Amino acid sequence: MKDTKRTILTGVKPTGIPHVGNLFGAIRPAIELGADYLFIADYHALTTVKDAKTMRGLVKELACAWLACGLDPKRTVFYKQSDVSEIFEIFTIVQNITPKGELDRSHAYKAAMDEGQSINMGLYNYPILMSADILAFDTTHVPVGKDQEQHLENAKHIARAFNAIYGQTFTVPESLIEKSVATIPGLDGRKMSKSYGNQIPLFAPANELKKHIMRITTDSSLPSEPKPTDHVLFQLYSLFATKQETDTMAKRFLVGIGWGDVKKELYEVANRELTPMREKFDYYMANYAEVEKILSEGAGRARKKAQATLERVKIAVGI
Ligand code: ADP
Ligand code: TRP
């Protein structure tokens, strides 16, 4: 009925062109983990995106970005959530065993309430849809950030509750929370985040990348003075440079180096790494039909699996 091997699945909401923090904090780790299923959570984005053109643009950028960052669609089934209608049938079924109280306690919903936002049912039901995303694929492991841990608990509870009522049907998933992934600092030293506007965009042209790096906050210490290696410039440098380059830079920080020189060298290693990714991104953006073909093949593979699960679920409930 279900296989015993690991099945890794994760979803990404289309929320804008990723930045350097997303690359090292989320995209690279997910690709390196070798996810079996990776999808664009476009129906989830409907809770906030209310404009068709914006939605299409965000989905396109996200799909091109992941492929440019090295997602291999042969290894990973890459699809749009909206193309797999079985997920929404499973969502409808499992709603009936989801206690309302559990959704009332959801952090995301409570935070929106506290901010005085008007709550739509999409936001309220978000954890049920996310559970359906996961349960449709007999997922065993879900790599997510800490903020998604509660949603994973919801998915586990729903799977267990269903199995308790109808007999073993769903695989109970586990979250994979990567503790070793560091928080990447942004231009001002705080966590790099769209919400702070301190991000380095991944696919900006070389001259813009340079401009961003030049804007990184430094102090007025002299070039001859030692510099702290917990500075954002050093941290970013070590992400892009080789181990040997990083060791050399550490020594130079110790004896003293001009901030301007560090910025120039950071630009060089960052541009070296980002240039091929930028070229791929531009290629996919200009040849989006190829990406659509990849997504549609992914949807075909995803649906085969989700159909089998749905069939099992319908038999279990007697429909
Ligand atoms: P933002 O904070 O820019 O809005 P998101 O919340 O959309 O970014 O994050 C998308 C993914 O990227 C999440 O998995 C998140 O943990 C990761 N991420 C975002 N910013 C960073 C950062 N500065 N360092 C490490 N990981 C990050
Ligand atoms: N809720 C996740 C986020 O906001 C995105 C997501 C939707 C997801 N469905 C998922 C993640 C299923 C993992 C598994 O980032």
PDB file of C-alpha atoms in Angstrom, residues 8-9 45 50 105 174 230 271 280 284 294 317:
ATOM      1  CA  ILE A   8      10.627  14.221   0.825  1.00  0.00           C
ATOM      2  CA  LEU A   9       8.230  16.970  -0.234  1.00  0.00           C
ATOM      3  CA  ALA A  45      -0.700  32.502  -2.316  1.00  0.00           C
ATOM      4  CA  LYS A  50      -5.414  39.354  -5.329  1.00  0.00           C
ATOM      5  CA  ARG A 105      -4.796  28.211  17.751  1.00  0.00           C
ATOM      6  CA  GLU A 174       7.666  14.385   9.959  1.00  0.00           C
ATOM      7  CA  ASP A 230      31.369  38.362  12.559  1.00  0.00           C
ATOM      8  CA  ASN A 271      29.472  37.671  -9.170  1.00  0.00           C
ATOM      9  CA  LYS A 280      20.024  30.595 -16.604  1.00  0.00           C
ATOM     10  CA  TYR A 284      14.175  30.560 -18.597  1.00  0.00           C
ATOM     11  CA  ILE A 294       8.667  20.953 -17.219  1.00  0.00           C
ATOM     12  CA  VAL A 317     -14.620   6.854   3.605  1.00  0.00           C
TER      13      VAL A 317
END
